[in-house]
Amino acid sequence: DKLPSVPCKIRSNEQQKYSIKGSILEANADITFDNVIYEINHIYANGHSVTIGEDVETSFSYWSYPSIYAGASYDAEETTIIGNPVITVNSGKFQLYGSGSGTTTVNGDVEIHIKGTAVAEVGGAYMNALVNGKVSVFVDDTATLEYFLGEQRGGSLTDIVLTIIGSPSLEGSTYRGSVNGTPK
């Protein structure tokens, strides 16, 4: 249940797609998943970049999709992250957050890219977390965006921008980018 401390790609061979399992994992370096069955509940990027490749399957969860947070976990030793993480999702179904969870802080700009066959729910800053920077969300025309929120459950951020490229599928009922409680 520990991710590598050097940048790496985790992928299956051509004959068999392997399952990568974990409950709550923290990134120690930039990481890419490709050609795997992704069964990780939460990844906290800790300011590193996380990439989900074009051939990743996510397992079904009754409650929610697997989540990727740009920042730290509420119970991490270091709750303030300095960096400009990039989360890129090309396939699978995910919840993506520009912040960490709890009273954590990301000092820097965050980019979230939703491409390919990916389906995503996006929250800029979640549950009392702070992003001292801009969260930029890019959705390409073959992907699906199910909901989009700026500040969620007490989260706070400096700015949020949603860029839609082409005609992606917009499903769900909530699209509200807010900064300081004010819709943008």
Short mmCIF file of N, CA and C in Angstrom, two decimals:
data_model
loop_
_atom_site.label_atom_id
_atom_site.label_comp_id
_atom_site.label_asym_id
_atom_site.label_seq_id
_atom_site.Cartn_x
_atom_site.Cartn_y
_atom_site.Cartn_z
N ASP A 1 0.81 -1.20 0.00
CA ASP A 1 0.00 0.00 0.00
C ASP A 1 0.85 1.26 0.00
N LYS A 2 2.00 1.21 -0.63
CA LYS A 2 2.84 2.41 -0.73
C LYS A 2 3.23 2.61 -2.19
N LEU A 3 3.05 3.83 -2.68
CA LEU A 3 3.43 4.14 -4.05
C LEU A 3 4.92 4.45 -4.11
N PRO A 4 5.55 4.23 -5.27
CA PRO A 4 7.00 4.43 -5.42
C PRO A 4 7.43 5.86 -5.14
N SER A 5 8.69 6.02 -4.72
CA SER A 5 9.21 7.35 -4.40
C SER A 5 9.99 7.96 -5.56
N VAL A 6 9.93 7.34 -6.72
CA VAL A 6 10.51 7.90 -7.94
C VAL A 6 9.42 7.93 -9.01
N PRO A 7 9.47 8.85 -9.97
CA PRO A 7 8.45 8.87 -11.02
C PRO A 7 8.41 7.54 -11.76
N CYS A 8 7.21 7.03 -12.01
CA CYS A 8 7.12 5.73 -12.68
C CYS A 8 5.78 5.55 -13.37
N LYS A 9 5.72 4.51 -14.19
CA LYS A 9 4.50 4.09 -14.86
C LYS A 9 4.19 2.67 -14.41
N ILE A 10 2.97 2.44 -13.98
CA ILE A 10 2.52 1.10 -13.60
C ILE A 10 1.58 0.64 -14.70
N ARG A 11 1.97 -0.46 -15.37
CA ARG A 11 1.13 -0.95 -16.47
C ARG A 11 1.21 -2.47 -16.56
N SER A 12 0.19 -3.05 -17.18
CA SER A 12 0.14 -4.49 -17.40
C SER A 12 0.87 -4.85 -18.68
N ASN A 13 1.14 -6.13 -18.85
CA ASN A 13 1.71 -6.57 -20.11
C ASN A 13 0.60 -6.69 -21.15
N GLU A 14 0.93 -7.08 -22.34
CA GLU A 14 -0.06 -7.13 -23.42
C GLU A 14 -1.02 -8.31 -23.31
N GLN A 15 -0.65 -9.37 -22.59
CA GLN A 15 -1.47 -10.57 -22.52
C GLN A 15 -2.55 -10.53 -21.44
N GLN A 16 -2.31 -9.80 -20.37
CA GLN A 16 -3.23 -9.82 -19.24
C GLN A 16 -3.27 -8.45 -18.56
N LYS A 17 -4.49 -7.98 -18.24
CA LYS A 17 -4.64 -6.72 -17.53
C LYS A 17 -4.68 -7.02 -16.03
N TYR A 18 -3.73 -6.48 -15.29
CA TYR A 18 -3.63 -6.73 -13.86
C TYR A 18 -4.43 -5.72 -13.05
N SER A 19 -4.87 -6.14 -11.86
CA SER A 19 -5.57 -5.26 -10.93
C SER A 19 -4.57 -4.59 -10.00
N ILE A 20 -4.74 -3.29 -9.83
CA ILE A 20 -3.96 -2.53 -8.86
C ILE A 20 -4.93 -2.15 -7.76
N LYS A 21 -4.70 -2.63 -6.55
CA LYS A 21 -5.65 -2.43 -5.46
C LYS A 21 -5.02 -1.62 -4.33
N GLY A 22 -5.86 -0.86 -3.67
CA GLY A 22 -5.42 -0.10 -2.51
C GLY A 22 -6.58 0.67 -1.93
N SER A 23 -6.47 1.04 -0.69
CA SER A 23 -7.52 1.81 -0.04
C SER A 23 -7.22 3.30 -0.18
N ILE A 24 -6.28 3.78 0.63
CA ILE A 24 -5.88 5.19 0.57
C ILE A 24 -4.38 5.22 0.36
N LEU A 25 -3.95 5.75 -0.79
CA LEU A 25 -2.53 5.80 -1.13
C LEU A 25 -2.09 7.24 -1.30
N GLU A 26 -0.83 7.50 -0.97
CA GLU A 26 -0.27 8.83 -1.13
C GLU A 26 0.87 8.78 -2.12
N ALA A 27 0.82 9.67 -3.12
CA ALA A 27 1.89 9.73 -4.12
C ALA A 27 3.15 10.30 -3.49
N ASN A 28 4.26 9.69 -3.84
CA ASN A 28 5.57 10.16 -3.39
C ASN A 28 6.38 10.72 -4.54
N ALA A 29 5.83 10.62 -5.76
CA ALA A 29 6.45 11.13 -6.99
C ALA A 29 5.37 11.11 -8.06
N ASP A 30 5.66 11.65 -9.25
CA ASP A 30 4.71 11.59 -10.36
C ASP A 30 4.47 10.13 -10.71
N ILE A 31 3.20 9.79 -11.02
CA ILE A 31 2.87 8.40 -11.30
C ILE A 31 1.85 8.31 -12.43
N THR A 32 2.01 7.27 -13.26
CA THR A 32 1.11 7.00 -14.37
C THR A 32 0.60 5.56 -14.25
N PHE A 33 -0.70 5.38 -14.48
CA PHE A 33 -1.30 4.05 -14.55
C PHE A 33 -1.76 3.83 -15.98
N ASP A 34 -1.45 2.67 -16.55
CA ASP A 34 -1.82 2.39 -17.93
C ASP A 34 -2.14 0.91 -18.08
N ASN A 35 -3.22 0.60 -18.80
CA ASN A 35 -3.58 -0.78 -19.11
C ASN A 35 -3.70 -1.63 -17.84
N VAL A 36 -4.44 -1.12 -16.85
CA VAL A 36 -4.66 -1.85 -15.60
C VAL A 36 -6.14 -1.77 -15.23
N ILE A 37 -6.53 -2.64 -14.31
CA ILE A 37 -7.82 -2.52 -13.64
C ILE A 37 -7.52 -1.76 -12.36
N TYR A 38 -8.04 -0.56 -12.25
CA TYR A 38 -7.72 0.38 -11.18
C TYR A 38 -8.72 0.19 -10.05
N GLU A 39 -8.25 -0.34 -8.93
CA GLU A 39 -9.11 -0.58 -7.78
C GLU A 39 -8.53 0.09 -6.54
N ILE A 40 -8.23 1.38 -6.66
CA ILE A 40 -7.71 2.18 -5.56
C ILE A 40 -8.81 3.17 -5.17
N ASN A 41 -9.18 3.19 -3.90
CA ASN A 41 -10.27 4.08 -3.47
C ASN A 41 -9.88 5.55 -3.57
N HIS A 42 -8.74 5.93 -2.99
CA HIS A 42 -8.31 7.33 -2.98
C HIS A 42 -6.81 7.41 -3.23
N ILE A 43 -6.40 8.38 -4.04
CA ILE A 43 -4.98 8.74 -4.14
C ILE A 43 -4.88 10.21 -3.78
N TYR A 44 -3.96 10.51 -2.89
CA TYR A 44 -3.60 11.88 -2.56
C TYR A 44 -2.28 12.15 -3.27
N ALA A 45 -2.30 13.07 -4.24
CA ALA A 45 -1.13 13.31 -5.09
C ALA A 45 -0.02 14.04 -4.36
N ASN A 46 -0.32 14.72 -3.26
CA ASN A 46 0.70 15.45 -2.50
C ASN A 46 1.49 16.42 -3.36
N GLY A 47 0.84 17.04 -4.34
CA GLY A 47 1.50 18.00 -5.21
C GLY A 47 2.20 17.39 -6.41
N HIS A 48 2.19 16.06 -6.53
CA HIS A 48 2.78 15.38 -7.69
C HIS A 48 1.71 15.24 -8.78
N SER A 49 2.13 14.87 -9.96
CA SER A 49 1.20 14.67 -11.06
C SER A 49 0.78 13.20 -11.12
N VAL A 50 -0.51 13.00 -11.42
CA VAL A 50 -1.07 11.65 -11.55
C VAL A 50 -1.71 11.56 -12.94
N THR A 51 -1.35 10.51 -13.69
CA THR A 51 -1.90 10.30 -15.03
C THR A 51 -2.56 8.94 -15.10
N ILE A 52 -3.79 8.93 -15.60
CA ILE A 52 -4.51 7.69 -15.87
C ILE A 52 -4.51 7.54 -17.39
N GLY A 53 -3.91 6.45 -17.88
CA GLY A 53 -3.75 6.23 -19.32
C GLY A 53 -5.05 5.93 -20.04
N GLU A 54 -4.91 5.58 -21.32
CA GLU A 54 -6.07 5.39 -22.19
C GLU A 54 -6.77 4.06 -22.02
N ASP A 55 -6.18 3.10 -21.35
CA ASP A 55 -6.80 1.77 -21.25
C ASP A 55 -6.88 1.32 -19.80
N VAL A 56 -7.49 2.15 -18.96
CA VAL A 56 -7.63 1.84 -17.54
C VAL A 56 -9.11 1.60 -17.25
N GLU A 57 -9.39 0.48 -16.59
CA GLU A 57 -10.75 0.17 -16.16
C GLU A 57 -10.87 0.46 -14.68
N THR A 58 -11.98 1.09 -14.29
CA THR A 58 -12.22 1.32 -12.87
C THR A 58 -13.32 0.38 -12.41
N SER A 59 -13.19 -0.10 -11.18
CA SER A 59 -14.19 -1.01 -10.65
C SER A 59 -15.40 -0.21 -10.17
N PHE A 60 -16.54 -0.84 -10.17
CA PHE A 60 -17.78 -0.19 -9.77
C PHE A 60 -17.85 -0.07 -8.26
N SER A 61 -18.28 1.08 -7.79
CA SER A 61 -18.52 1.30 -6.37
C SER A 61 -19.91 1.88 -6.22
N TYR A 62 -20.68 1.36 -5.30
CA TYR A 62 -22.05 1.84 -5.11
C TYR A 62 -22.07 3.31 -4.71
N TRP A 63 -21.12 3.72 -3.88
CA TRP A 63 -21.15 5.07 -3.32
C TRP A 63 -20.53 6.11 -4.24
N SER A 64 -19.40 5.79 -4.83
CA SER A 64 -18.73 6.82 -5.63
C SER A 64 -17.64 6.20 -6.50
N TYR A 65 -17.15 7.01 -7.40
CA TYR A 65 -16.02 6.61 -8.22
C TYR A 65 -14.74 6.71 -7.39
N PRO A 66 -13.66 6.07 -7.82
CA PRO A 66 -12.38 6.29 -7.15
C PRO A 66 -12.01 7.77 -7.23
N SER A 67 -11.31 8.26 -6.23
CA SER A 67 -11.00 9.69 -6.21
C SER A 67 -9.49 9.95 -6.23
N ILE A 68 -9.15 11.09 -6.86
CA ILE A 68 -7.77 11.56 -6.91
C ILE A 68 -7.79 13.01 -6.43
N TYR A 69 -7.02 13.28 -5.39
CA TYR A 69 -6.89 14.61 -4.81
C TYR A 69 -5.51 15.15 -5.18
N ALA A 70 -5.43 16.42 -5.58
CA ALA A 70 -4.14 17.02 -5.92
C ALA A 70 -3.28 17.25 -4.67
N GLY A 71 -3.91 17.44 -3.53
CA GLY A 71 -3.20 17.75 -2.30
C GLY A 71 -3.02 16.55 -1.38
N ALA A 72 -3.01 16.84 -0.08
CA ALA A 72 -2.72 15.83 0.94
C ALA A 72 -3.98 15.36 1.64
N SER A 73 -3.83 14.24 2.33
CA SER A 73 -4.90 13.69 3.16
C SER A 73 -5.02 14.51 4.44
N TYR A 74 -6.22 14.55 5.00
CA TYR A 74 -6.45 15.32 6.23
C TYR A 74 -5.55 14.89 7.38
N ASP A 75 -5.08 13.64 7.37
CA ASP A 75 -4.25 13.15 8.48
C ASP A 75 -2.77 12.99 8.10
N ALA A 76 -2.36 13.63 7.00
CA ALA A 76 -0.96 13.53 6.57
C ALA A 76 -0.04 14.28 7.53
N GLU A 77 1.22 13.86 7.57
CA GLU A 77 2.21 14.57 8.39
C GLU A 77 2.40 16.00 7.88
N GLU A 78 2.49 16.15 6.57
CA GLU A 78 2.66 17.46 5.94
C GLU A 78 1.35 17.83 5.25
N THR A 79 0.59 18.75 5.82
CA THR A 79 -0.71 19.09 5.26
C THR A 79 -0.67 20.29 4.31
N THR A 80 0.47 20.97 4.22
CA THR A 80 0.63 22.07 3.26
C THR A 80 1.55 21.60 2.14
N ILE A 81 1.04 21.64 0.93
CA ILE A 81 1.77 21.18 -0.26
C ILE A 81 2.12 22.38 -1.11
N ILE A 82 3.36 22.47 -1.55
CA ILE A 82 3.79 23.51 -2.48
C ILE A 82 4.09 22.84 -3.81
N GLY A 83 3.39 23.23 -4.86
CA GLY A 83 3.61 22.62 -6.16
C GLY A 83 2.49 22.97 -7.11
N ASN A 84 2.65 22.52 -8.34
CA ASN A 84 1.67 22.74 -9.39
C ASN A 84 1.28 21.40 -10.00
N PRO A 85 0.50 20.60 -9.27
CA PRO A 85 0.17 19.25 -9.75
C PRO A 85 -0.74 19.27 -10.97
N VAL A 86 -0.60 18.22 -11.78
CA VAL A 86 -1.44 18.02 -12.95
C VAL A 86 -2.07 16.64 -12.83
N ILE A 87 -3.39 16.60 -12.89
CA ILE A 87 -4.12 15.33 -12.90
C ILE A 87 -4.69 15.16 -14.30
N THR A 88 -4.33 14.06 -14.96
CA THR A 88 -4.80 13.79 -16.31
C THR A 88 -5.49 12.43 -16.32
N VAL A 89 -6.74 12.40 -16.79
CA VAL A 89 -7.51 11.16 -16.82
C VAL A 89 -7.98 10.94 -18.25
N ASN A 90 -7.53 9.82 -18.85
CA ASN A 90 -7.88 9.48 -20.23
C ASN A 90 -8.93 8.39 -20.34
N SER A 91 -9.21 7.67 -19.26
CA SER A 91 -10.20 6.59 -19.26
C SER A 91 -10.64 6.31 -17.84
N GLY A 92 -11.67 5.51 -17.68
CA GLY A 92 -12.19 5.19 -16.36
C GLY A 92 -13.13 6.26 -15.85
N LYS A 93 -13.65 6.01 -14.65
CA LYS A 93 -14.60 6.92 -14.00
C LYS A 93 -13.99 7.36 -12.67
N PHE A 94 -13.88 8.68 -12.47
CA PHE A 94 -13.17 9.22 -11.31
C PHE A 94 -13.85 10.44 -10.73
N GLN A 95 -13.61 10.67 -9.43
CA GLN A 95 -13.87 11.94 -8.79
C GLN A 95 -12.52 12.62 -8.68
N LEU A 96 -12.43 13.88 -9.11
CA LEU A 96 -11.16 14.60 -9.14
C LEU A 96 -11.29 15.89 -8.33
N TYR A 97 -10.28 16.16 -7.51
CA TYR A 97 -10.29 17.34 -6.65
C TYR A 97 -8.99 18.13 -6.81
N GLY A 98 -9.11 19.44 -6.91
CA GLY A 98 -7.94 20.31 -7.00
C GLY A 98 -7.25 20.51 -5.66
N SER A 99 -7.88 20.09 -4.60
CA SER A 99 -7.34 20.26 -3.25
C SER A 99 -7.00 18.90 -2.64
N GLY A 100 -6.65 18.95 -1.38
CA GLY A 100 -6.57 17.74 -0.56
C GLY A 100 -7.90 17.60 0.17
N SER A 101 -7.88 16.92 1.31
CA SER A 101 -9.10 16.80 2.11
C SER A 101 -8.86 17.38 3.50
N GLY A 102 -9.94 17.71 4.19
CA GLY A 102 -9.81 18.29 5.53
C GLY A 102 -9.15 19.65 5.48
N THR A 103 -8.46 20.01 6.50
CA THR A 103 -7.86 21.35 6.58
C THR A 103 -6.45 21.36 6.00
N THR A 104 -6.33 20.92 4.76
CA THR A 104 -5.04 20.90 4.06
C THR A 104 -4.96 22.09 3.11
N THR A 105 -3.75 22.37 2.63
CA THR A 105 -3.53 23.50 1.73
C THR A 105 -2.66 23.09 0.56
N VAL A 106 -3.04 23.52 -0.65
CA VAL A 106 -2.19 23.42 -1.83
C VAL A 106 -1.79 24.85 -2.18
N ASN A 107 -0.50 25.14 -2.12
CA ASN A 107 0.02 26.45 -2.53
C ASN A 107 0.57 26.30 -3.94
N GLY A 108 -0.23 26.64 -4.93
CA GLY A 108 0.17 26.52 -6.33
C GLY A 108 -1.06 26.35 -7.20
N ASP A 109 -0.83 26.33 -8.50
CA ASP A 109 -1.91 26.15 -9.46
C ASP A 109 -2.07 24.67 -9.77
N VAL A 110 -3.31 24.25 -9.98
CA VAL A 110 -3.63 22.85 -10.25
C VAL A 110 -4.29 22.77 -11.63
N GLU A 111 -3.88 21.77 -12.42
CA GLU A 111 -4.54 21.50 -13.70
C GLU A 111 -5.18 20.13 -13.65
N ILE A 112 -6.41 20.05 -14.15
CA ILE A 112 -7.13 18.78 -14.26
C ILE A 112 -7.54 18.64 -15.72
N HIS A 113 -7.09 17.54 -16.37
CA HIS A 113 -7.41 17.27 -17.77
C HIS A 113 -8.27 16.01 -17.84
N ILE A 114 -9.42 16.12 -18.50
CA ILE A 114 -10.34 14.99 -18.69
C ILE A 114 -10.42 14.76 -20.18
N LYS A 115 -9.96 13.57 -20.62
CA LYS A 115 -9.81 13.30 -22.05
C LYS A 115 -10.35 11.91 -22.40
N GLY A 116 -10.25 11.58 -23.69
CA GLY A 116 -10.54 10.23 -24.15
C GLY A 116 -11.92 9.76 -23.74
N THR A 117 -11.98 8.57 -23.14
CA THR A 117 -13.25 7.98 -22.72
C THR A 117 -13.53 8.21 -21.24
N ALA A 118 -12.79 9.10 -20.60
CA ALA A 118 -12.93 9.33 -19.16
C ALA A 118 -14.29 9.92 -18.82
N VAL A 119 -14.77 9.54 -17.64
CA VAL A 119 -15.97 10.11 -17.04
C VAL A 119 -15.53 10.68 -15.69
N ALA A 120 -15.85 11.95 -15.42
CA ALA A 120 -15.34 12.55 -14.19
C ALA A 120 -16.36 13.46 -13.52
N GLU A 121 -16.24 13.50 -12.20
CA GLU A 121 -16.90 14.48 -11.36
C GLU A 121 -15.77 15.34 -10.80
N VAL A 122 -15.92 16.66 -10.83
CA VAL A 122 -14.81 17.54 -10.44
C VAL A 122 -15.24 18.50 -9.33
N GLY A 123 -14.39 18.60 -8.32
CA GLY A 123 -14.54 19.59 -7.27
C GLY A 123 -13.24 20.37 -7.14
N GLY A 124 -13.30 21.68 -7.14
CA GLY A 124 -12.09 22.50 -7.06
C GLY A 124 -11.41 22.39 -5.71
N ALA A 125 -12.15 22.71 -4.65
CA ALA A 125 -11.62 22.62 -3.28
C ALA A 125 -12.68 21.92 -2.43
N TYR A 126 -12.27 20.91 -1.70
CA TYR A 126 -13.21 20.02 -1.02
C TYR A 126 -13.05 20.06 0.49
N MET A 127 -14.15 20.11 1.18
CA MET A 127 -14.28 19.87 2.61
C MET A 127 -13.23 20.56 3.47
N ASN A 128 -13.33 21.89 3.56
CA ASN A 128 -12.46 22.73 4.38
C ASN A 128 -11.02 22.84 3.87
N ALA A 129 -10.72 22.28 2.71
CA ALA A 129 -9.37 22.37 2.14
C ALA A 129 -9.22 23.71 1.41
N LEU A 130 -7.97 24.14 1.27
CA LEU A 130 -7.67 25.43 0.65
C LEU A 130 -6.73 25.23 -0.52
N VAL A 131 -7.01 25.93 -1.63
CA VAL A 131 -6.08 25.99 -2.76
C VAL A 131 -5.71 27.46 -2.93
N ASN A 132 -4.46 27.79 -2.61
CA ASN A 132 -3.94 29.14 -2.82
C ASN A 132 -3.40 29.20 -4.24
N GLY A 133 -4.30 29.24 -5.19
CA GLY A 133 -3.93 29.24 -6.60
C GLY A 133 -5.17 28.96 -7.43
N LYS A 134 -4.97 28.85 -8.72
CA LYS A 134 -6.06 28.62 -9.66
C LYS A 134 -6.18 27.14 -9.97
N VAL A 135 -7.41 26.65 -10.00
CA VAL A 135 -7.70 25.30 -10.46
C VAL A 135 -8.24 25.42 -11.88
N SER A 136 -7.51 24.87 -12.86
CA SER A 136 -7.93 24.92 -14.26
C SER A 136 -8.36 23.53 -14.68
N VAL A 137 -9.60 23.42 -15.17
CA VAL A 137 -10.17 22.14 -15.58
C VAL A 137 -10.40 22.19 -17.08
N PHE A 138 -9.86 21.20 -17.80
CA PHE A 138 -10.00 21.11 -19.25
C PHE A 138 -10.74 19.80 -19.59
N VAL A 139 -11.81 19.90 -20.36
CA VAL A 139 -12.59 18.74 -20.74
C VAL A 139 -12.59 18.64 -22.26
N ASP A 140 -12.01 17.55 -22.80
CA ASP A 140 -11.97 17.35 -24.25
C ASP A 140 -13.28 16.77 -24.76
N ASP A 141 -13.48 16.85 -26.07
CA ASP A 141 -14.79 16.56 -26.65
C ASP A 141 -15.22 15.10 -26.63
N THR A 142 -14.37 14.16 -26.29
CA THR A 142 -14.81 12.76 -26.24
C THR A 142 -15.08 12.30 -24.81
N ALA A 143 -14.79 13.13 -23.83
CA ALA A 143 -14.94 12.78 -22.42
C ALA A 143 -16.34 13.14 -21.90
N THR A 144 -16.61 12.76 -20.65
CA THR A 144 -17.88 13.07 -20.01
C THR A 144 -17.62 13.75 -18.68
N LEU A 145 -18.26 14.90 -18.48
CA LEU A 145 -18.20 15.62 -17.21
C LEU A 145 -19.55 15.46 -16.55
N GLU A 146 -19.57 14.82 -15.36
CA GLU A 146 -20.84 14.55 -14.69
C GLU A 146 -21.26 15.64 -13.72
N TYR A 147 -20.33 16.27 -13.05
CA TYR A 147 -20.65 17.48 -12.31
C TYR A 147 -19.40 18.30 -12.11
N PHE A 148 -19.59 19.57 -11.80
CA PHE A 148 -18.47 20.50 -11.65
C PHE A 148 -18.81 21.50 -10.55
N LEU A 149 -17.98 21.53 -9.53
CA LEU A 149 -18.16 22.47 -8.43
C LEU A 149 -16.84 23.17 -8.15
N GLY A 150 -16.90 24.44 -7.80
CA GLY A 150 -15.70 25.16 -7.40
C GLY A 150 -15.36 24.82 -5.96
N GLU A 151 -16.06 25.45 -5.04
CA GLU A 151 -15.85 25.19 -3.62
C GLU A 151 -16.96 24.25 -3.14
N GLN A 152 -16.55 23.22 -2.42
CA GLN A 152 -17.49 22.19 -2.02
C GLN A 152 -17.33 21.90 -0.53
N ARG A 153 -18.39 21.96 0.22
CA ARG A 153 -18.41 21.62 1.64
C ARG A 153 -17.34 22.37 2.45
N GLY A 154 -17.29 23.67 2.28
CA GLY A 154 -16.37 24.49 3.06
C GLY A 154 -14.99 24.66 2.47
N GLY A 155 -14.74 24.10 1.28
CA GLY A 155 -13.45 24.29 0.62
C GLY A 155 -13.32 25.72 0.11
N SER A 156 -12.08 26.15 -0.15
CA SER A 156 -11.83 27.50 -0.61
C SER A 156 -10.69 27.51 -1.63
N LEU A 157 -10.83 28.34 -2.66
CA LEU A 157 -9.77 28.46 -3.66
C LEU A 157 -9.68 29.88 -4.16
N THR A 158 -8.56 30.20 -4.82
CA THR A 158 -8.34 31.56 -5.32
C THR A 158 -9.12 31.81 -6.60
N ASP A 159 -9.14 30.81 -7.51
CA ASP A 159 -9.84 30.96 -8.78
C ASP A 159 -10.06 29.59 -9.38
N ILE A 160 -11.10 29.47 -10.20
CA ILE A 160 -11.36 28.23 -10.92
C ILE A 160 -11.83 28.57 -12.33
N VAL A 161 -11.34 27.80 -13.30
CA VAL A 161 -11.69 28.01 -14.71
C VAL A 161 -12.02 26.66 -15.33
N LEU A 162 -13.14 26.60 -16.03
CA LEU A 162 -13.54 25.39 -16.76
C LEU A 162 -13.42 25.70 -18.24
N THR A 163 -12.60 24.91 -18.95
CA THR A 163 -12.44 25.06 -20.40
C THR A 163 -12.98 23.81 -21.06
N ILE A 164 -13.99 23.99 -21.90
CA ILE A 164 -14.59 22.87 -22.63
C ILE A 164 -14.10 22.94 -24.06
N ILE A 165 -13.51 21.84 -24.52
CA ILE A 165 -12.93 21.78 -25.86
C ILE A 165 -13.83 20.89 -26.71
N GLY A 166 -14.46 21.45 -27.74
CA GLY A 166 -15.37 20.68 -28.58
C GLY A 166 -16.72 20.50 -27.90
N SER A 167 -17.28 19.29 -28.01
CA SER A 167 -18.61 19.01 -27.47
C SER A 167 -18.61 17.77 -26.60
N PRO A 168 -18.01 17.83 -25.41
CA PRO A 168 -18.03 16.66 -24.54
C PRO A 168 -19.45 16.42 -24.03
N SER A 169 -19.67 15.26 -23.47
CA SER A 169 -20.95 14.94 -22.87
C SER A 169 -21.01 15.58 -21.49
N LEU A 170 -22.06 16.35 -21.23
CA LEU A 170 -22.27 16.95 -19.92
C LEU A 170 -23.48 16.27 -19.31
N GLU A 171 -23.25 15.47 -18.29
CA GLU A 171 -24.32 14.73 -17.62
C GLU A 171 -24.38 15.18 -16.17
N GLY A 172 -25.45 14.87 -15.52
CA GLY A 172 -25.59 15.29 -14.14
C GLY A 172 -26.33 16.61 -14.08
N SER A 173 -26.48 17.14 -12.86
CA SER A 173 -27.32 18.32 -12.71
C SER A 173 -26.61 19.51 -12.09
N THR A 174 -25.37 19.37 -11.68
CA THR A 174 -24.71 20.46 -10.96
C THR A 174 -23.47 20.94 -11.70
N TYR A 175 -23.50 22.20 -12.11
CA TYR A 175 -22.36 22.86 -12.73
C TYR A 175 -22.28 24.25 -12.13
N ARG A 176 -21.49 24.38 -11.06
CA ARG A 176 -21.41 25.65 -10.35
C ARG A 176 -19.98 25.89 -9.90
N GLY A 177 -19.27 26.69 -10.64
CA GLY A 177 -17.93 27.07 -10.22
C GLY A 177 -18.05 28.28 -9.32
N SER A 178 -17.65 28.15 -8.07
CA SER A 178 -17.75 29.26 -7.14
C SER A 178 -16.38 29.59 -6.54
N VAL A 179 -16.18 30.88 -6.26
CA VAL A 179 -14.98 31.36 -5.60
C VAL A 179 -15.45 32.31 -4.50
N ASN A 180 -15.01 32.06 -3.27
CA ASN A 180 -15.47 32.83 -2.11
C ASN A 180 -16.99 32.82 -1.99
N GLY A 181 -17.59 31.68 -2.33
CA GLY A 181 -19.03 31.52 -2.22
C GLY A 181 -19.83 32.17 -3.31
N THR A 182 -19.18 32.83 -4.27
CA THR A 182 -19.87 33.53 -5.35
C THR A 182 -19.74 32.73 -6.64
N PRO A 183 -20.86 32.41 -7.31
CA PRO A 183 -20.77 31.67 -8.58
C PRO A 183 -20.03 32.48 -9.63
N LYS A 184 -19.24 31.78 -10.46
CA LYS A 184 -18.55 32.42 -11.58
C LYS A 184 -19.33 32.17 -12.84
#
